[in-house]
PDB file of C-alpha atoms in Angstrom:
ATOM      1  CA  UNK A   1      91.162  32.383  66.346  1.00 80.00           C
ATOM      2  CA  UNK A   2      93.275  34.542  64.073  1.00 86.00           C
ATOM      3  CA  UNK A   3      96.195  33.129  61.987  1.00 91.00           C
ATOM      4  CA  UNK A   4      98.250  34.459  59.235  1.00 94.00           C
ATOM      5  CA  UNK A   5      99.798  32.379  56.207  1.00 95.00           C
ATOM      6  CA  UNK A   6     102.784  33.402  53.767  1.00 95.00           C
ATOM      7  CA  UNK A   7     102.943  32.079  50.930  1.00 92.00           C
ATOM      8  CA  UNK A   8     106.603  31.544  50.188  1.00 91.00           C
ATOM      9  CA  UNK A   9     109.311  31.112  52.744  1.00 92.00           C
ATOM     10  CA  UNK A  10     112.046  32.353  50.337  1.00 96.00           C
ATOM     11  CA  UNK A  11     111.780  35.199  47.468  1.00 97.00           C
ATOM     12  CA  UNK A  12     114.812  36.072  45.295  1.00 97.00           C
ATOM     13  CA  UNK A  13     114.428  39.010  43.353  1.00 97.00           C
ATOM     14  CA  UNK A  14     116.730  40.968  41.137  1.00 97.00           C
ATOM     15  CA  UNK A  15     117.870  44.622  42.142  1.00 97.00           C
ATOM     16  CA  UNK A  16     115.786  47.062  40.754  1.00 97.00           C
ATOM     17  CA  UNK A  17     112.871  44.539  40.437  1.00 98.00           C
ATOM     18  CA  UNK A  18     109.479  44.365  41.520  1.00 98.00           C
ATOM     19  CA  UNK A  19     109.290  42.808  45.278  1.00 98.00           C
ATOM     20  CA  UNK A  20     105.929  40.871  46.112  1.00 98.00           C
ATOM     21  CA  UNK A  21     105.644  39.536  49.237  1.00 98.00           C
ATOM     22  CA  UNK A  22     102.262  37.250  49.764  1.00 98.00           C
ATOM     23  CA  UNK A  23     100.240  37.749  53.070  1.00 97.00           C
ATOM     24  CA  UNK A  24      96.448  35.774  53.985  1.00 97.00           C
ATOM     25  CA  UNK A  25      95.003  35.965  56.956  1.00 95.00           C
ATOM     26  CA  UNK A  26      92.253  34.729  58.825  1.00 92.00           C
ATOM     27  CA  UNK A  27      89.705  36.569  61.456  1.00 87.00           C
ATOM     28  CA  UNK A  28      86.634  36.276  62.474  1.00 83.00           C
ATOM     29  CA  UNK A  29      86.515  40.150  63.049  1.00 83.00           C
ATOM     30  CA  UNK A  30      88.007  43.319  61.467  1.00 84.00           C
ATOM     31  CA  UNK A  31      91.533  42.838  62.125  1.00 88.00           C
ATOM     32  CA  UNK A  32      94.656  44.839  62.198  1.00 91.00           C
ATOM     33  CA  UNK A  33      97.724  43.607  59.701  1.00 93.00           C
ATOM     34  CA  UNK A  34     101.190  44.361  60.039  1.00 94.00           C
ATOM     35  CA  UNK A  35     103.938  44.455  58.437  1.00 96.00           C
ATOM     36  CA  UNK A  36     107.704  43.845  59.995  1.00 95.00           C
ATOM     37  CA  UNK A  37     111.199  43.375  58.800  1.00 95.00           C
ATOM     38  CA  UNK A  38     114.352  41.603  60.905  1.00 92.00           C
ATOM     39  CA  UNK A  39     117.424  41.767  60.071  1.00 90.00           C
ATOM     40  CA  UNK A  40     119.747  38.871  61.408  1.00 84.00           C
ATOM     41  CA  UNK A  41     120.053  38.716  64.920  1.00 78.00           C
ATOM     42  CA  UNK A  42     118.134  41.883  65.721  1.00 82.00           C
ATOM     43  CA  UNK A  43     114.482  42.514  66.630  1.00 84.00           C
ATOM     44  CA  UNK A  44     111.331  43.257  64.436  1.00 90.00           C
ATOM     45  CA  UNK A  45     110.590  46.936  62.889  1.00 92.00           C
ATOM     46  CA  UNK A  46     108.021  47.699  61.621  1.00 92.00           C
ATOM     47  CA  UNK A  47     107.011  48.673  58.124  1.00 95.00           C
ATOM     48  CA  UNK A  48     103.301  49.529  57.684  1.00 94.00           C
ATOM     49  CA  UNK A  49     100.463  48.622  59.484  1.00 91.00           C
ATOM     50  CA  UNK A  50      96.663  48.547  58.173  1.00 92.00           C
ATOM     51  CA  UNK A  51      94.042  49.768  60.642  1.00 85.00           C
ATOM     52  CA  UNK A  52      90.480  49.922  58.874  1.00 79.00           C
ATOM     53  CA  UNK A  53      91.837  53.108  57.488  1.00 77.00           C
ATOM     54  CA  UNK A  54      92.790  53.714  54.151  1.00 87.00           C
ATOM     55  CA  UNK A  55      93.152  50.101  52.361  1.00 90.00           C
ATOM     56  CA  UNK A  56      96.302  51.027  50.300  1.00 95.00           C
ATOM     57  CA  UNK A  57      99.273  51.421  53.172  1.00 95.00           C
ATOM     58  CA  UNK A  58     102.884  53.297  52.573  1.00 95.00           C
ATOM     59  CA  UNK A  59     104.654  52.453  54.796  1.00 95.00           C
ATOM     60  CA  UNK A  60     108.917  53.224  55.435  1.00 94.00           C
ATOM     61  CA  UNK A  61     111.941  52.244  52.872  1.00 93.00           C
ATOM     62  CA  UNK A  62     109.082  52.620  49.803  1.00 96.00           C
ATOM     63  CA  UNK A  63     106.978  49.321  50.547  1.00 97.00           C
ATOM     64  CA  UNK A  64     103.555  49.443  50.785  1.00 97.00           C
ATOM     65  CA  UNK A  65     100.664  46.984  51.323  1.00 97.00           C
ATOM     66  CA  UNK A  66      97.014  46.658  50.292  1.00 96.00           C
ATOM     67  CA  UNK A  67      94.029  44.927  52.467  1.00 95.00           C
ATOM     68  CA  UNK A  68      91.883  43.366  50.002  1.00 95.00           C
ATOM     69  CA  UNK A  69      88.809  41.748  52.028  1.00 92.00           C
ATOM     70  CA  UNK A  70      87.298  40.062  49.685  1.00 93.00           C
ATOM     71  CA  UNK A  71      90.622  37.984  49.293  1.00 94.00           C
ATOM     72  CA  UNK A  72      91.629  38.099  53.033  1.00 95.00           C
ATOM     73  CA  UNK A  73      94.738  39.544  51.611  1.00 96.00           C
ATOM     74  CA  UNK A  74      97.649  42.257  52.528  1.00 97.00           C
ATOM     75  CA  UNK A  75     100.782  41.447  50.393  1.00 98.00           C
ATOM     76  CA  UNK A  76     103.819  43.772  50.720  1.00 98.00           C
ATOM     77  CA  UNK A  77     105.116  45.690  47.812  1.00 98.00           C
ATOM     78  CA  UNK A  78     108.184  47.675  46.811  1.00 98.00           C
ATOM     79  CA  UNK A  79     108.521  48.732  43.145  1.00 97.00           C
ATOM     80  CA  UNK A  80     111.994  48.532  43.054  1.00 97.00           C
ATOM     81  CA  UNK A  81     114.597  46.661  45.404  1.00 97.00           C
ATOM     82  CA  UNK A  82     117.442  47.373  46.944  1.00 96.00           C
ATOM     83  CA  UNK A  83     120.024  45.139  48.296  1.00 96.00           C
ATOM     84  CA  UNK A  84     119.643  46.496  51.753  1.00 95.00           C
ATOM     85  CA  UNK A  85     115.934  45.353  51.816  1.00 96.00           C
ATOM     86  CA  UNK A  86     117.391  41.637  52.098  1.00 96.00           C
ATOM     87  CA  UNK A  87     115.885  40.458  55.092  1.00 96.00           C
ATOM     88  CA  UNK A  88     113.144  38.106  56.689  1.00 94.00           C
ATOM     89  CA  UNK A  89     109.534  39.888  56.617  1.00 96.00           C
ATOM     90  CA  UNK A  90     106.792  38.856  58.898  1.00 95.00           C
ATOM     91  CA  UNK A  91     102.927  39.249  58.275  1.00 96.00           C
ATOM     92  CA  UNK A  92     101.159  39.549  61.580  1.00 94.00           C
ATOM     93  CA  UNK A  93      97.495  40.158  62.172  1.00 92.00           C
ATOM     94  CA  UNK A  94      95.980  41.482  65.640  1.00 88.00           C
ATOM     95  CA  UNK A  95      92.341  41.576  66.978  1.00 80.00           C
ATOM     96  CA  UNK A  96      91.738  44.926  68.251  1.00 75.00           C
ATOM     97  CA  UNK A  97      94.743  46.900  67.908  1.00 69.00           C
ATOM     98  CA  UNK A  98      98.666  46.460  67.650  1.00 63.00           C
ATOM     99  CA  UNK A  99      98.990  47.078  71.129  1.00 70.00           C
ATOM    100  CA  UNK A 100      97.264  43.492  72.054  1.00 79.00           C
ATOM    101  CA  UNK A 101      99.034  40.334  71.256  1.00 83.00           C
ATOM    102  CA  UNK A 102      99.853  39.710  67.639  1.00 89.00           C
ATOM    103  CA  UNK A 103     100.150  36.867  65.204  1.00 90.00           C
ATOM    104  CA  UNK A 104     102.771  36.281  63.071  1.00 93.00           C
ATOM    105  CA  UNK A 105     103.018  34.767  59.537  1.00 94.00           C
ATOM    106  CA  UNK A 106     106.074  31.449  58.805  1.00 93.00           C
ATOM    107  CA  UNK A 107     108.314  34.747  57.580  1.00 94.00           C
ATOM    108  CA  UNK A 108     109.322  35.010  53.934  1.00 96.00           C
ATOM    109  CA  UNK A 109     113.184  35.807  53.401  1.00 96.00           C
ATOM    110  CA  UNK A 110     113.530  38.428  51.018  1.00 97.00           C
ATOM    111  CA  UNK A 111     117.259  37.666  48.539  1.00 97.00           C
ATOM    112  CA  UNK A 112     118.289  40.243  46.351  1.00 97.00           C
ATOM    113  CA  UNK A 113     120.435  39.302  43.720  1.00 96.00           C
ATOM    114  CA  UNK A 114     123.254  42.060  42.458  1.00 93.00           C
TER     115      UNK A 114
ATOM    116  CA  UNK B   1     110.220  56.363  68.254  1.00 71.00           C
ATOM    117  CA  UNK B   2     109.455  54.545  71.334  1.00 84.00           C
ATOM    118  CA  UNK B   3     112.518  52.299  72.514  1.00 90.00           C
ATOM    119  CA  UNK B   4     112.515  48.714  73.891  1.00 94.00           C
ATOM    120  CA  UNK B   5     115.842  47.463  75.101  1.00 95.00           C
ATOM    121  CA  UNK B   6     116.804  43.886  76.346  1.00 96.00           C
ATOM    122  CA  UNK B   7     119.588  42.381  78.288  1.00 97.00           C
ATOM    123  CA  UNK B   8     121.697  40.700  77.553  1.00 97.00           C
ATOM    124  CA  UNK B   9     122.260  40.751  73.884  1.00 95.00           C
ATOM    125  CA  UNK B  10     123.271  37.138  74.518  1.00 96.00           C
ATOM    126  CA  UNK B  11     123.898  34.333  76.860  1.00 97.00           C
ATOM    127  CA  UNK B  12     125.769  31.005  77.052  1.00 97.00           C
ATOM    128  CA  UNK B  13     124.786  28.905  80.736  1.00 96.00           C
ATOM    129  CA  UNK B  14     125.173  25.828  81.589  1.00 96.00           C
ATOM    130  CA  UNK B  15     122.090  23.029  81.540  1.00 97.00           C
ATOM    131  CA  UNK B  16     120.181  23.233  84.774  1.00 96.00           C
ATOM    132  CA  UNK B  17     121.231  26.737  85.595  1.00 97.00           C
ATOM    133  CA  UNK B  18     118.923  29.830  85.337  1.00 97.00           C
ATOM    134  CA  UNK B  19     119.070  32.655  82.841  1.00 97.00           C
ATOM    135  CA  UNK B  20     117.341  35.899  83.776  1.00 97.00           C
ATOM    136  CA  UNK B  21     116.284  38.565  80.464  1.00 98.00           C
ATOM    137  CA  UNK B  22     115.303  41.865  81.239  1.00 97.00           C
ATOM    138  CA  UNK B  23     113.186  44.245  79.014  1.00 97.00           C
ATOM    139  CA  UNK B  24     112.812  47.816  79.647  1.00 96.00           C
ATOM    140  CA  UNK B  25     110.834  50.306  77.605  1.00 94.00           C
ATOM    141  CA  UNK B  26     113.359  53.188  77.746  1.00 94.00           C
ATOM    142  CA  UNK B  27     111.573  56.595  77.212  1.00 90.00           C
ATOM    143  CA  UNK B  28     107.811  55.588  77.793  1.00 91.00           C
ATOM    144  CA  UNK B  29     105.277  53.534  80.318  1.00 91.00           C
ATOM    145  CA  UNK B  30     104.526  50.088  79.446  1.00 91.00           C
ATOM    146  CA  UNK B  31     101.713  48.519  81.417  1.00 90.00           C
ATOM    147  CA  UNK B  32     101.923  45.442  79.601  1.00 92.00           C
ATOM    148  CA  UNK B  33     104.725  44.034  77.728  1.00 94.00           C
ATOM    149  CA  UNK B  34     105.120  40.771  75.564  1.00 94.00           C
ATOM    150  CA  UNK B  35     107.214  38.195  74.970  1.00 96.00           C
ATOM    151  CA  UNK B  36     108.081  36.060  71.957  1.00 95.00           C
ATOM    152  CA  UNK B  37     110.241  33.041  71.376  1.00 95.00           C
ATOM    153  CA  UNK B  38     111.505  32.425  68.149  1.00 90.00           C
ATOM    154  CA  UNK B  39     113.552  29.553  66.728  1.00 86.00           C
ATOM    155  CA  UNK B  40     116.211  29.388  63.830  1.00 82.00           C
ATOM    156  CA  UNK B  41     114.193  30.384  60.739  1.00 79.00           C
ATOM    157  CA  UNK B  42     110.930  30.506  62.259  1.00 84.00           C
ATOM    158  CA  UNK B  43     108.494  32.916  62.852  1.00 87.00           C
ATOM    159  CA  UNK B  44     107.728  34.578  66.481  1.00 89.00           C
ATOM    160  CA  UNK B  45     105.863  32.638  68.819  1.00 92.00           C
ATOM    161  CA  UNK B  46     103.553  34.347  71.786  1.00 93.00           C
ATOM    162  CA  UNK B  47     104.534  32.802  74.954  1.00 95.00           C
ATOM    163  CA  UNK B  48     103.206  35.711  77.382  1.00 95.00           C
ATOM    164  CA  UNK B  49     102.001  38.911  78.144  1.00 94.00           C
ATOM    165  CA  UNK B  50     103.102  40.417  81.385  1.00 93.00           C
ATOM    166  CA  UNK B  51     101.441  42.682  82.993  1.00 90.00           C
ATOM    167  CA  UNK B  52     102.124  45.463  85.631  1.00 89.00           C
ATOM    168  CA  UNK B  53     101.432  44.575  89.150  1.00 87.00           C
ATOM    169  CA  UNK B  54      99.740  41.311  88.488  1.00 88.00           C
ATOM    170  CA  UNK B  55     100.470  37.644  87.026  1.00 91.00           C
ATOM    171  CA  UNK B  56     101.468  37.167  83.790  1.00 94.00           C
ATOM    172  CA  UNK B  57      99.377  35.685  80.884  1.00 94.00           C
ATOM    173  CA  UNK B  58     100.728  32.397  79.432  1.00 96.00           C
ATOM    174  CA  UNK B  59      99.665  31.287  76.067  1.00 94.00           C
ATOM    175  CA  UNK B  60      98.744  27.301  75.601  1.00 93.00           C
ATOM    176  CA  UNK B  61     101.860  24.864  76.175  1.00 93.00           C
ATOM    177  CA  UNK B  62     103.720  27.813  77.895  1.00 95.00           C
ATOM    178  CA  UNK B  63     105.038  26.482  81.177  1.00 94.00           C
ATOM    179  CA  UNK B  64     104.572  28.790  83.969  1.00 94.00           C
ATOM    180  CA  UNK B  65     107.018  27.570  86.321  1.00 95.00           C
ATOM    181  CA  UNK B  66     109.768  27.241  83.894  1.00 96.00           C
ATOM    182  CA  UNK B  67     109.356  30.611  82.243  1.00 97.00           C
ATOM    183  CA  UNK B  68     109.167  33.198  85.297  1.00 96.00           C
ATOM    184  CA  UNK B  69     108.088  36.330  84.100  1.00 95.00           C
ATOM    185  CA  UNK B  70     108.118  39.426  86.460  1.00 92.00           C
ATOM    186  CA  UNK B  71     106.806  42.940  85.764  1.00 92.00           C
ATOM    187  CA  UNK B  72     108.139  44.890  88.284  1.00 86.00           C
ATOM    188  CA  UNK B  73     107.664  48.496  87.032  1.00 92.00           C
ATOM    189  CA  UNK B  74     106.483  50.451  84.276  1.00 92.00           C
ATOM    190  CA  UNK B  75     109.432  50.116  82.026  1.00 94.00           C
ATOM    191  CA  UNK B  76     110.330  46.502  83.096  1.00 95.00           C
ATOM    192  CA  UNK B  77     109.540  42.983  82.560  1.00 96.00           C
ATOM    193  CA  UNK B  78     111.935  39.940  83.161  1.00 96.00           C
ATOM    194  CA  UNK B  79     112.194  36.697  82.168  1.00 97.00           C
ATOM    195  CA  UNK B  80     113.955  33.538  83.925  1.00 97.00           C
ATOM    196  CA  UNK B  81     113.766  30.767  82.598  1.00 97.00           C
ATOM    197  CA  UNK B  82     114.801  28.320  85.513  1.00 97.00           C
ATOM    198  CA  UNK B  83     116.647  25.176  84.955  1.00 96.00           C
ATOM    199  CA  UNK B  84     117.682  25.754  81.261  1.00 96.00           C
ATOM    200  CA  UNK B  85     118.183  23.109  78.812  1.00 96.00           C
ATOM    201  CA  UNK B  86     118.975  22.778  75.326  1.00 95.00           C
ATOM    202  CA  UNK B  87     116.387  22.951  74.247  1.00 94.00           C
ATOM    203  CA  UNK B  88     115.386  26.362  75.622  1.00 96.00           C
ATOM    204  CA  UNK B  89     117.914  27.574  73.427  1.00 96.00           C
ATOM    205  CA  UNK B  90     116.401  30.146  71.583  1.00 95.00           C
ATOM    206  CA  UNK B  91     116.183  33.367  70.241  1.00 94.00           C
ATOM    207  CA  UNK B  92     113.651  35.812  73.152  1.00 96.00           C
ATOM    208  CA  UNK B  93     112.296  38.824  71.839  1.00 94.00           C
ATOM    209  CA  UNK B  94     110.101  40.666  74.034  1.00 95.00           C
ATOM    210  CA  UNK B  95     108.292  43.631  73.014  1.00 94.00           C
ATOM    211  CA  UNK B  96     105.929  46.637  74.281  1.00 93.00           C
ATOM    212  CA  UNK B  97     103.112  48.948  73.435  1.00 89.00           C
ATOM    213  CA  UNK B  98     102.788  52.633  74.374  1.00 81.00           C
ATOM    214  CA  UNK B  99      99.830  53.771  76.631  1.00 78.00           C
ATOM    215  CA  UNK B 100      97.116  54.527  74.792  1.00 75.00           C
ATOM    216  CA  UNK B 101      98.972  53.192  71.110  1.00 73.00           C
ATOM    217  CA  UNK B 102      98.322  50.701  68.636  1.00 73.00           C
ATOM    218  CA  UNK B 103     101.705  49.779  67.849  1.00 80.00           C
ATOM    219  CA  UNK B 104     103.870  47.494  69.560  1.00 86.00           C
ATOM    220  CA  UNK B 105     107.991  48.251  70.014  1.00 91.00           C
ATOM    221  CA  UNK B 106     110.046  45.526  69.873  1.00 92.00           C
ATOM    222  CA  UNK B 107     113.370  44.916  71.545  1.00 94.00           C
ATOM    223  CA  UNK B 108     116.595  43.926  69.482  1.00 92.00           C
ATOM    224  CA  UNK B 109     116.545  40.176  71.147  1.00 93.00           C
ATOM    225  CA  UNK B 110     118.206  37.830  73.511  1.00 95.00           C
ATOM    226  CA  UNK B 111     119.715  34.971  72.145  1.00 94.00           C
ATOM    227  CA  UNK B 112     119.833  32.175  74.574  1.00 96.00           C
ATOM    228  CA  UNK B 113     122.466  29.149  74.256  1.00 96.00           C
ATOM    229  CA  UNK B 114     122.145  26.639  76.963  1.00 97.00           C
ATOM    230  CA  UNK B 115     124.983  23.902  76.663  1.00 96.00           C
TER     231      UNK B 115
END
């Protein structure tokens, strides 16, 4: 069974900071990550997704991700914030593509103080 | 992009009554089509895939008979979820790959208030 874990259900950053946003996952095959933001009340969109291609991923709105294996890892990055990346961010992993059922991460709000 | 489209946005019923969500895939074919249940602050739960011209797939703890689904055509799926109570209240997002694609498109969400 697949499962994803996010460390940290609430990050506050400054504007104009770094934003790191913690993603492990477990799979007992290659697997497909994801990354998705919602916005309140509205549906998921995705960021950036990782599929066994390059392991650095850009993805939309400057964030990007790396899949380390070795650490089971794909944190989100963004080298500078922007108060209109507030929003919950969800970490989801898939076993053969994104178009089969995903699993998603606890969520990790995303504050970004002025 | 590929566009997924639910309605309603929202709903407020009555406890015992049923609530029927539609999602349609608006400018592509969507053979199978998911749908999540989310609750305040949580993350996105799996409770089914539907699939075109058959049954739909529940995941474990799902109940079938409470949470109809229907996939009627290749840009809709429905779900009912008979007999509502509050604690079905919930947030339903359903979602949908393209043929052929490795990337799901999610819908903007039903929120569901049962009183």
């Amino acid at each position: 069974a697949q499962s994803v874990t996010q460390l940290g259900s609430h990050v506050s950053v400054s504007e104009g900071a770094l934003v790191l946003l913690r993603c492990n996952y477990s799979s007992s095959v290659p697997p497909y990550l994801f990354w998705y933001v919602q916005y309140p009340n509205q549906g998921l969109q995705l960021l950036l997704k990782y599929t066994s291609a390059a392991t650095l991923v850009k993805g939309i709105n400057g964030f990007e991700a790396e899949f380390k294996k070795s650490e089971t890892s794909f944190h989100l990055t963004k080298p500078s914030a922007h108060m209109s990346d507030a929003a919950e961010y969800f970490c989801a992993v898939s076993e053969t593509s994104g178009a089969q059922k995903l699993v998603f991460g606890q969520g990790t709000r995303l504050t970004i103080n002025p | 992009g590929a566009v997924v489209s639910q309605h309603p946005s929202w709903v407020i019923c009555k406890s015992g009554t049923s609530v029927k969500i539609e999602c349609r895939s608006l400018d592509f074919q969507a053979t199978t089509m998911f749908w999540y249940r989310q609750f305040p602050k949580q993350s996105l739960m799996l409770m089914a895939t539907s699939n075109e011209g058959s049954k739909a797939t529940y995941e474990q703890g799902v109940e079938k008979d409470k949470f109809l689904i229907n996939h009627a055509s290749l840009t809709l799926s429905t779900l009912t979820v008979t007999s509502a109570h509050p604690e079905d209240s919930s947030f339903y997002i359903c979602s949908a790959p393209t043929l052929g694609g490795n990337e799901q498109f999610f819908g903007p969400g039903t929120r569901l208030t049962v009183l």
